[in-house]
PDB file of C-alpha atoms in Angstrom:
ATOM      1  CA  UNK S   1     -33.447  57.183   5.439  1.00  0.00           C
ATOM      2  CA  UNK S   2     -31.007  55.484   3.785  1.00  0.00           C
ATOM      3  CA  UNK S   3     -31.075  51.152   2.369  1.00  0.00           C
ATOM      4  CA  UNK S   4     -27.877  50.292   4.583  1.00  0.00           C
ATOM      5  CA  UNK S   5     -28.345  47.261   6.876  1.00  0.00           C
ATOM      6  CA  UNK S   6     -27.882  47.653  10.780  1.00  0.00           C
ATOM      7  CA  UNK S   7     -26.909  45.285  12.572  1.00  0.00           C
ATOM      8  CA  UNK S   8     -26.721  46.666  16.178  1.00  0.00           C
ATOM      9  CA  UNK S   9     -29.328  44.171  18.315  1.00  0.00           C
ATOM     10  CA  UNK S  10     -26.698  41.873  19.287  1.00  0.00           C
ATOM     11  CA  UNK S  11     -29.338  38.915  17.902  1.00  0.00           C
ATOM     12  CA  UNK S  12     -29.580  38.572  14.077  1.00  0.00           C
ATOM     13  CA  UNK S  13     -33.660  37.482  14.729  1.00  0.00           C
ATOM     14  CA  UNK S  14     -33.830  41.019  16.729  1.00  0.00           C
ATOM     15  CA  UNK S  15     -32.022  42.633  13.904  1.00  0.00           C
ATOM     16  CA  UNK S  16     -34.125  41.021  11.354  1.00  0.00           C
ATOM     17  CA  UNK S  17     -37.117  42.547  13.196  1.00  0.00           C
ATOM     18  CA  UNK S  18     -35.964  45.863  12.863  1.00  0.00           C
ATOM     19  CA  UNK S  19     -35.932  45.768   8.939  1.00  0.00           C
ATOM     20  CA  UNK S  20     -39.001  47.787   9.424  1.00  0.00           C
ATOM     21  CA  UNK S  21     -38.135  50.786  10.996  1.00  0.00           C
ATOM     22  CA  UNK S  22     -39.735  53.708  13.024  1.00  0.00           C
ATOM     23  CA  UNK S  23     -42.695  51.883  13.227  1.00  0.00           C
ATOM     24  CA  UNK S  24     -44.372  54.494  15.852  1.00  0.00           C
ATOM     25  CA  UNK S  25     -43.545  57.203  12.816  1.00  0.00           C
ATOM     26  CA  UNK S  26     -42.977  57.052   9.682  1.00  0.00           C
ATOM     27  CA  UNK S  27     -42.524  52.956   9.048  1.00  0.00           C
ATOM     28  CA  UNK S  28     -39.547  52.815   7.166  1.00  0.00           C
ATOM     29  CA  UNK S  29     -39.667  49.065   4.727  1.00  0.00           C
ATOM     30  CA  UNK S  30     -35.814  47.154   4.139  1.00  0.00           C
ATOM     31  CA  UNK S  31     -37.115  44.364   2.513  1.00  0.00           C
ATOM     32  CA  UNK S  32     -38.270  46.439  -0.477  1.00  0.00           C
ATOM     33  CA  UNK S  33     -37.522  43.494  -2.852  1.00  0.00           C
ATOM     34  CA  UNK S  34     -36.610  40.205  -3.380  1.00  0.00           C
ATOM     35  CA  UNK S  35     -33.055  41.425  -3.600  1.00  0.00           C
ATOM     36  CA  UNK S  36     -32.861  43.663  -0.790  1.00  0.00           C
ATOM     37  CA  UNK S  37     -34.054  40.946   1.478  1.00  0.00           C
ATOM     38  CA  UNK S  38     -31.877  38.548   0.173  1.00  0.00           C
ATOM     39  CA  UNK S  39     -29.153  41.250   0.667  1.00  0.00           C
ATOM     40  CA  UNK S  40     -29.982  41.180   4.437  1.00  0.00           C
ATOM     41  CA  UNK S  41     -29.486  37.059   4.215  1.00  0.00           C
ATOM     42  CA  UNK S  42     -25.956  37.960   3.147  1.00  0.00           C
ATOM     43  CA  UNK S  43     -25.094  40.661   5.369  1.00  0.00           C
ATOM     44  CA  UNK S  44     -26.192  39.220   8.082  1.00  0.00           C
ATOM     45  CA  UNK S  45     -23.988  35.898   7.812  1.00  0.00           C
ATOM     46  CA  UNK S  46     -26.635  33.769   7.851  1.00  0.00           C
ATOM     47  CA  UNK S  47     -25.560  32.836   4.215  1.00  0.00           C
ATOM     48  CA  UNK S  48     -22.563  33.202   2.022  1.00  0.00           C
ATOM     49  CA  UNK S  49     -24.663  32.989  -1.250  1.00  0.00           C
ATOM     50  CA  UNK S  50     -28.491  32.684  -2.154  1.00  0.00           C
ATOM     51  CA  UNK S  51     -31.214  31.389  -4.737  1.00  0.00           C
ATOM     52  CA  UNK S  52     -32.264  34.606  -6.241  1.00  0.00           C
ATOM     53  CA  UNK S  53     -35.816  35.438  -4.589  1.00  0.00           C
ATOM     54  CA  UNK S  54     -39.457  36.493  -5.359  1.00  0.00           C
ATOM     55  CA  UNK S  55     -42.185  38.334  -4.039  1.00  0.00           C
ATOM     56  CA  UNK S  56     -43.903  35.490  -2.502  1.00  0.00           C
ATOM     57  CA  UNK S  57     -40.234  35.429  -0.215  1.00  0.00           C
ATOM     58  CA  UNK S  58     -40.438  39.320   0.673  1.00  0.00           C
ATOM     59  CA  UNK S  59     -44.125  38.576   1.683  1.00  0.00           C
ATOM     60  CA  UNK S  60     -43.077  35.369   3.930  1.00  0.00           C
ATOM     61  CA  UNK S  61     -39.879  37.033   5.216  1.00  0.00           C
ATOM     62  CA  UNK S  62     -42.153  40.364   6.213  1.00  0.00           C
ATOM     63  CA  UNK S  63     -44.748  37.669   7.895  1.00  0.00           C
ATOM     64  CA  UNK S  64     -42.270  36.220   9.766  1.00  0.00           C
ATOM     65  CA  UNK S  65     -40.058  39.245  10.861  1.00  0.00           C
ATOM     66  CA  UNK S  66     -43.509  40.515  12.410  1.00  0.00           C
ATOM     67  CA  UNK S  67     -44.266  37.802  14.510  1.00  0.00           C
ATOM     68  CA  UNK S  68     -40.916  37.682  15.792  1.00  0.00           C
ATOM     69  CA  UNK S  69     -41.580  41.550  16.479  1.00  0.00           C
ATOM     70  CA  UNK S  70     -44.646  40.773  18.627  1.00  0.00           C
ATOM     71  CA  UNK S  71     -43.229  37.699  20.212  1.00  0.00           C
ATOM     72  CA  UNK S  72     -39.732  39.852  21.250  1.00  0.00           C
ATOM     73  CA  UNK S  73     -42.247  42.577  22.108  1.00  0.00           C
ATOM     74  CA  UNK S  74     -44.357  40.186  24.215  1.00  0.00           C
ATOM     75  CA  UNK S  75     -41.626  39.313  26.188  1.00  0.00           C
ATOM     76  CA  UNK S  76     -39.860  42.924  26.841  1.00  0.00           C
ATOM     77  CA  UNK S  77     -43.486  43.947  28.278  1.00  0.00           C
ATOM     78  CA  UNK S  78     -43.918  41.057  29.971  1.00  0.00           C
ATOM     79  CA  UNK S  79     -46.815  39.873  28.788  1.00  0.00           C
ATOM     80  CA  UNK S  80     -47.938  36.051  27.293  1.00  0.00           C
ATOM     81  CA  UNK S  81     -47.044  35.594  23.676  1.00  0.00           C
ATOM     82  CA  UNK S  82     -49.487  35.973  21.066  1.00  0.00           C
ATOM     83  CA  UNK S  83     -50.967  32.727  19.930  1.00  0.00           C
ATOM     84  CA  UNK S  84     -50.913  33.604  16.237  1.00  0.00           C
ATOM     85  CA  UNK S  85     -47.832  35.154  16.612  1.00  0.00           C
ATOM     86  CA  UNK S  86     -46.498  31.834  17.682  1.00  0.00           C
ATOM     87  CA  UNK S  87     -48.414  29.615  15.287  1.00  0.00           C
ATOM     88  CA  UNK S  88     -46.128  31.723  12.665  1.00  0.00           C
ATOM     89  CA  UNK S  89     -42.575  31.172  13.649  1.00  0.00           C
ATOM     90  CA  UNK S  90     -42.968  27.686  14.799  1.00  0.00           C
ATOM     91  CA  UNK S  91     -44.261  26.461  11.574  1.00  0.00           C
ATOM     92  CA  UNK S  92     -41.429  28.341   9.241  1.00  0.00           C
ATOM     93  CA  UNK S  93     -38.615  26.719  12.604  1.00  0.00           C
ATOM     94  CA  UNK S  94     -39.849  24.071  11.160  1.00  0.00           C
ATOM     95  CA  UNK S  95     -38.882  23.846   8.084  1.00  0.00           C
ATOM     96  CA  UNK S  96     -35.572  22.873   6.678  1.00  0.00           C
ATOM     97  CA  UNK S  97     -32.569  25.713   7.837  1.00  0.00           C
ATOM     98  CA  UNK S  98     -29.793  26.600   5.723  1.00  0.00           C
ATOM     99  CA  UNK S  99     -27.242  23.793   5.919  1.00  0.00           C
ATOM    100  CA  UNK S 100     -23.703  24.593   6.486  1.00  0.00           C
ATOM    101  CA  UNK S 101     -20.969  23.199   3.936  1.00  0.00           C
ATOM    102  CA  UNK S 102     -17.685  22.104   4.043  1.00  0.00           C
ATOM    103  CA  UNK S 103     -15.404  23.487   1.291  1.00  0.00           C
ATOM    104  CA  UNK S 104     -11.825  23.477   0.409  1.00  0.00           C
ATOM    105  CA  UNK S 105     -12.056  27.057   1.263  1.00  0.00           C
ATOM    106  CA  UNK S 106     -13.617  26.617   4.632  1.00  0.00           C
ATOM    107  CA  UNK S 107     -17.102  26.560   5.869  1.00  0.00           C
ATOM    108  CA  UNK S 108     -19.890  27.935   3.477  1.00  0.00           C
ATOM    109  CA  UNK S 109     -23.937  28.650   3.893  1.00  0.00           C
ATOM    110  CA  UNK S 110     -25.769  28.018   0.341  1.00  0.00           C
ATOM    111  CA  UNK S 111     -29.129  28.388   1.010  1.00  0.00           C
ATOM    112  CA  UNK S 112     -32.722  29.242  -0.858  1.00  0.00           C
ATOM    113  CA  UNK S 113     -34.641  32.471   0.671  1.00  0.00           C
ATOM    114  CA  UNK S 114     -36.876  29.867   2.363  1.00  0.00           C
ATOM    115  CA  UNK S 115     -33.832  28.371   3.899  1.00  0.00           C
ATOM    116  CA  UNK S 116     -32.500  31.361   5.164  1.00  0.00           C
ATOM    117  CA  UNK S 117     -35.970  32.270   6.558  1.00  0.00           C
ATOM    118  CA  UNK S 118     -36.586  29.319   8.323  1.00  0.00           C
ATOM    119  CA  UNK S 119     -32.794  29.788  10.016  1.00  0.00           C
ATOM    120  CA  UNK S 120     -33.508  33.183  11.453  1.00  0.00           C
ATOM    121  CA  UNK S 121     -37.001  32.186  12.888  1.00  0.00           C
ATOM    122  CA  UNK S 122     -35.351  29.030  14.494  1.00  0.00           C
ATOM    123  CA  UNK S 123     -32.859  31.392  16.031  1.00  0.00           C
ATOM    124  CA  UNK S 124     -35.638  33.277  17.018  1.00  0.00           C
ATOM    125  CA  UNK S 125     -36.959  30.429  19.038  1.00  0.00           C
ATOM    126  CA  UNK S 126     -33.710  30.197  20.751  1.00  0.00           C
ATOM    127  CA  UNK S 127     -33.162  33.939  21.817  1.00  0.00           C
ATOM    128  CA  UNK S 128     -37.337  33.901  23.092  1.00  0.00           C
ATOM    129  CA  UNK S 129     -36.363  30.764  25.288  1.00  0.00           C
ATOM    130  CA  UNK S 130     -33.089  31.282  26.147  1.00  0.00           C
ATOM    131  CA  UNK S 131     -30.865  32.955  28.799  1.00  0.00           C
ATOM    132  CA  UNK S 132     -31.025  36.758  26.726  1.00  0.00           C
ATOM    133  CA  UNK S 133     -34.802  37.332  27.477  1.00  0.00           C
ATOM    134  CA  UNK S 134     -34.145  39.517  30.226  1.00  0.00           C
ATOM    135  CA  UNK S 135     -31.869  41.399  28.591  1.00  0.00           C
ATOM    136  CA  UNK S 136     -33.845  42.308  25.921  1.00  0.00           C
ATOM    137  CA  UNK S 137     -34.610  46.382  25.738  1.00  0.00           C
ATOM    138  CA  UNK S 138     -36.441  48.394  23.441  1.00  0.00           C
ATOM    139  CA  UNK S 139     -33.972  51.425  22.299  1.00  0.00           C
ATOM    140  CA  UNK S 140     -34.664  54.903  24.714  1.00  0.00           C
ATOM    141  CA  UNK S 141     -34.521  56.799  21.079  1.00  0.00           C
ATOM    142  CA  UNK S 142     -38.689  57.050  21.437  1.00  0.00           C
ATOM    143  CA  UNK S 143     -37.958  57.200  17.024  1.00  0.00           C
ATOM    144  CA  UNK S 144     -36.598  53.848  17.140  1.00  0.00           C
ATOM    145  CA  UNK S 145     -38.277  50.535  17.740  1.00  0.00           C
ATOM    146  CA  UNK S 146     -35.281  48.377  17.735  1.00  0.00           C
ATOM    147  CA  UNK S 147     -35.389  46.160  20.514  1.00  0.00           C
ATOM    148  CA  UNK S 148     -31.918  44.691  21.599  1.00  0.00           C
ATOM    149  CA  UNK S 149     -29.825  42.752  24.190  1.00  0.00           C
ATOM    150  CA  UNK S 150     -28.173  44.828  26.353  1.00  0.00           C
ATOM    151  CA  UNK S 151     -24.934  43.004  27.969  1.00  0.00           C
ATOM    152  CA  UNK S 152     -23.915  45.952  28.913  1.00  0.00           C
ATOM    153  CA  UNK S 153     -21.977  46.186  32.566  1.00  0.00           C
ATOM    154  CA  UNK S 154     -24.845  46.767  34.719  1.00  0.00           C
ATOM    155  CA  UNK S 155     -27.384  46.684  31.856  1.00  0.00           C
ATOM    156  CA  UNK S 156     -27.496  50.463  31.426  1.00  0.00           C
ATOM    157  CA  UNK S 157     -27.292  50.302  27.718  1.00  0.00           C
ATOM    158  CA  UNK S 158     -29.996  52.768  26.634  1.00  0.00           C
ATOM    159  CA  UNK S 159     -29.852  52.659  22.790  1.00  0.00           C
ATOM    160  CA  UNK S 160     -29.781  49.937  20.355  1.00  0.00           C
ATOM    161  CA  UNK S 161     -26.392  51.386  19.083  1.00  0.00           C
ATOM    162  CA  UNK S 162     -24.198  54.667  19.296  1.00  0.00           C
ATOM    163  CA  UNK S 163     -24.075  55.637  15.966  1.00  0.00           C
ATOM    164  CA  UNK S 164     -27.456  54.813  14.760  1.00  0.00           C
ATOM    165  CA  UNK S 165     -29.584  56.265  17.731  1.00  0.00           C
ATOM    166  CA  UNK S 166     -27.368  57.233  20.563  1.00  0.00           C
ATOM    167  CA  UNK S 167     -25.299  60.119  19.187  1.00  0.00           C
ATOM    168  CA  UNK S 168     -28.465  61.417  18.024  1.00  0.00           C
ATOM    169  CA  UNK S 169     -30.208  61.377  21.255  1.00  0.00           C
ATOM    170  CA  UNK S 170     -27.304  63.072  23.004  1.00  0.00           C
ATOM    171  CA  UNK S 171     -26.467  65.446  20.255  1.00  0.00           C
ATOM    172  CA  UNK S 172     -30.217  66.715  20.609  1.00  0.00           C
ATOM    173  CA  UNK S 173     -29.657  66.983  24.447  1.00  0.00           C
ATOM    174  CA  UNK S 174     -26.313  68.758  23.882  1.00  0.00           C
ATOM    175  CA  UNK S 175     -28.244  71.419  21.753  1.00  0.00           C
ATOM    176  CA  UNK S 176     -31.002  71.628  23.569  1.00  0.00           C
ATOM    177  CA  UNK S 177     -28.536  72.743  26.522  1.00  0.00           C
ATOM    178  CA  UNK S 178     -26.891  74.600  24.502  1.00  0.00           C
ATOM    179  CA  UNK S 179     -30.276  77.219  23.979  1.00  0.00           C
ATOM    180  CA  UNK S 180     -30.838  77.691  27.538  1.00  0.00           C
ATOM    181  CA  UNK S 181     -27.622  77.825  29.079  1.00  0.00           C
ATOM    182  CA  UNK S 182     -26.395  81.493  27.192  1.00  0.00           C
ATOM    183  CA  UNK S 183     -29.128  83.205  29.456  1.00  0.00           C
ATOM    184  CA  UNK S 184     -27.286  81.914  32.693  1.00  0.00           C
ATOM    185  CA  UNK S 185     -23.952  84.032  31.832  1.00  0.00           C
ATOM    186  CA  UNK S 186     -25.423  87.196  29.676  1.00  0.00           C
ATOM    187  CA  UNK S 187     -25.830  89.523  33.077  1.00  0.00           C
TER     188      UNK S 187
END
């Protein structure tokens, strides 16, 4: 699997929790580093520049992006969020976010990794008590874990994106077709 950033959830705190990926499978880690997770920070707009990082900030930002997992994944089953769970996010959306800056150039996010951390769990608060909670859908690829919003017409989305799960999904249907159907015409 490759290091490349998705963002397909259509919520960078449901995005964030899929930095750890396959997790029924073969758990695949994105925040390898202190400068891969800082490279999410910056990919995901949440900053335009950042403190460099440490390990103590991978192990905070994995804390964090797991709660928010069990939390999203409390709500998509229905079921009452997880007291520890909560404990976790509220005390980071607590602390102080990245601030945004007026420049000559425009607006600007300088933040420290704790910063940026404390942003994505407060928008984490927001999506788990907002108006997207029941849109919220874990992806139909049974590989994937991503959960996402689906604001699809109708809600009949089905994966967390085309190119990252559904073309996959349908190409494997396609094939799969594609084996039985020769037998139907070979009389």
């Amino acid at each position: 699997m490759n290091l490349d950033h998705v963002f397909v959830c259509g919520h960078p705190a449901l995005d964030f929790a899929a930095t750890l990926r396959a997790r029924r499978s073969t758990r695949f880690e994105m925040f390898v580093t202190p400068e891969r997770l800082n490279a999410w920070y910056v990919e995901s707009g949440l900053v335009d520049s950042i403190t460099p990082g440490c390990e103590q900030d991978v192990r905070a930002a994995t804390t964090v992006r797991e709660a928010v997992y069990r939390l999203v994944t409390n709500r998509v089953h229905g079921e009452e969020f997880d007291r520890e769970a909560l404990a976790v996010l509220n005390g980071v959306a607590r602390r102080e976010p990245v601030t945004p800056q007026l420049t000559l150039a425009g607006r600007h996010n300088e933040g420290t990794p704790d910063q940026a951390l404390a942003t994505v769990a407060r928008q984490a608060v927001e999506l788990l008590s907002g108006p997207d909670v029941p849109l919220l859908k874990e992806c139909g690829n049974p590989e994937c874990t991503r959960i996402y919003v689906d604001r699809s017409r109708g809600t009949r989305r089905q994966w967390c994106g085309m190119d990252s799960c559904g073309n996959r999904i349908k190409a494997a249907a396609y094939r799969a077709r594609k084996k039985t159907s020769p037998a139907l015409g070979a009389h």
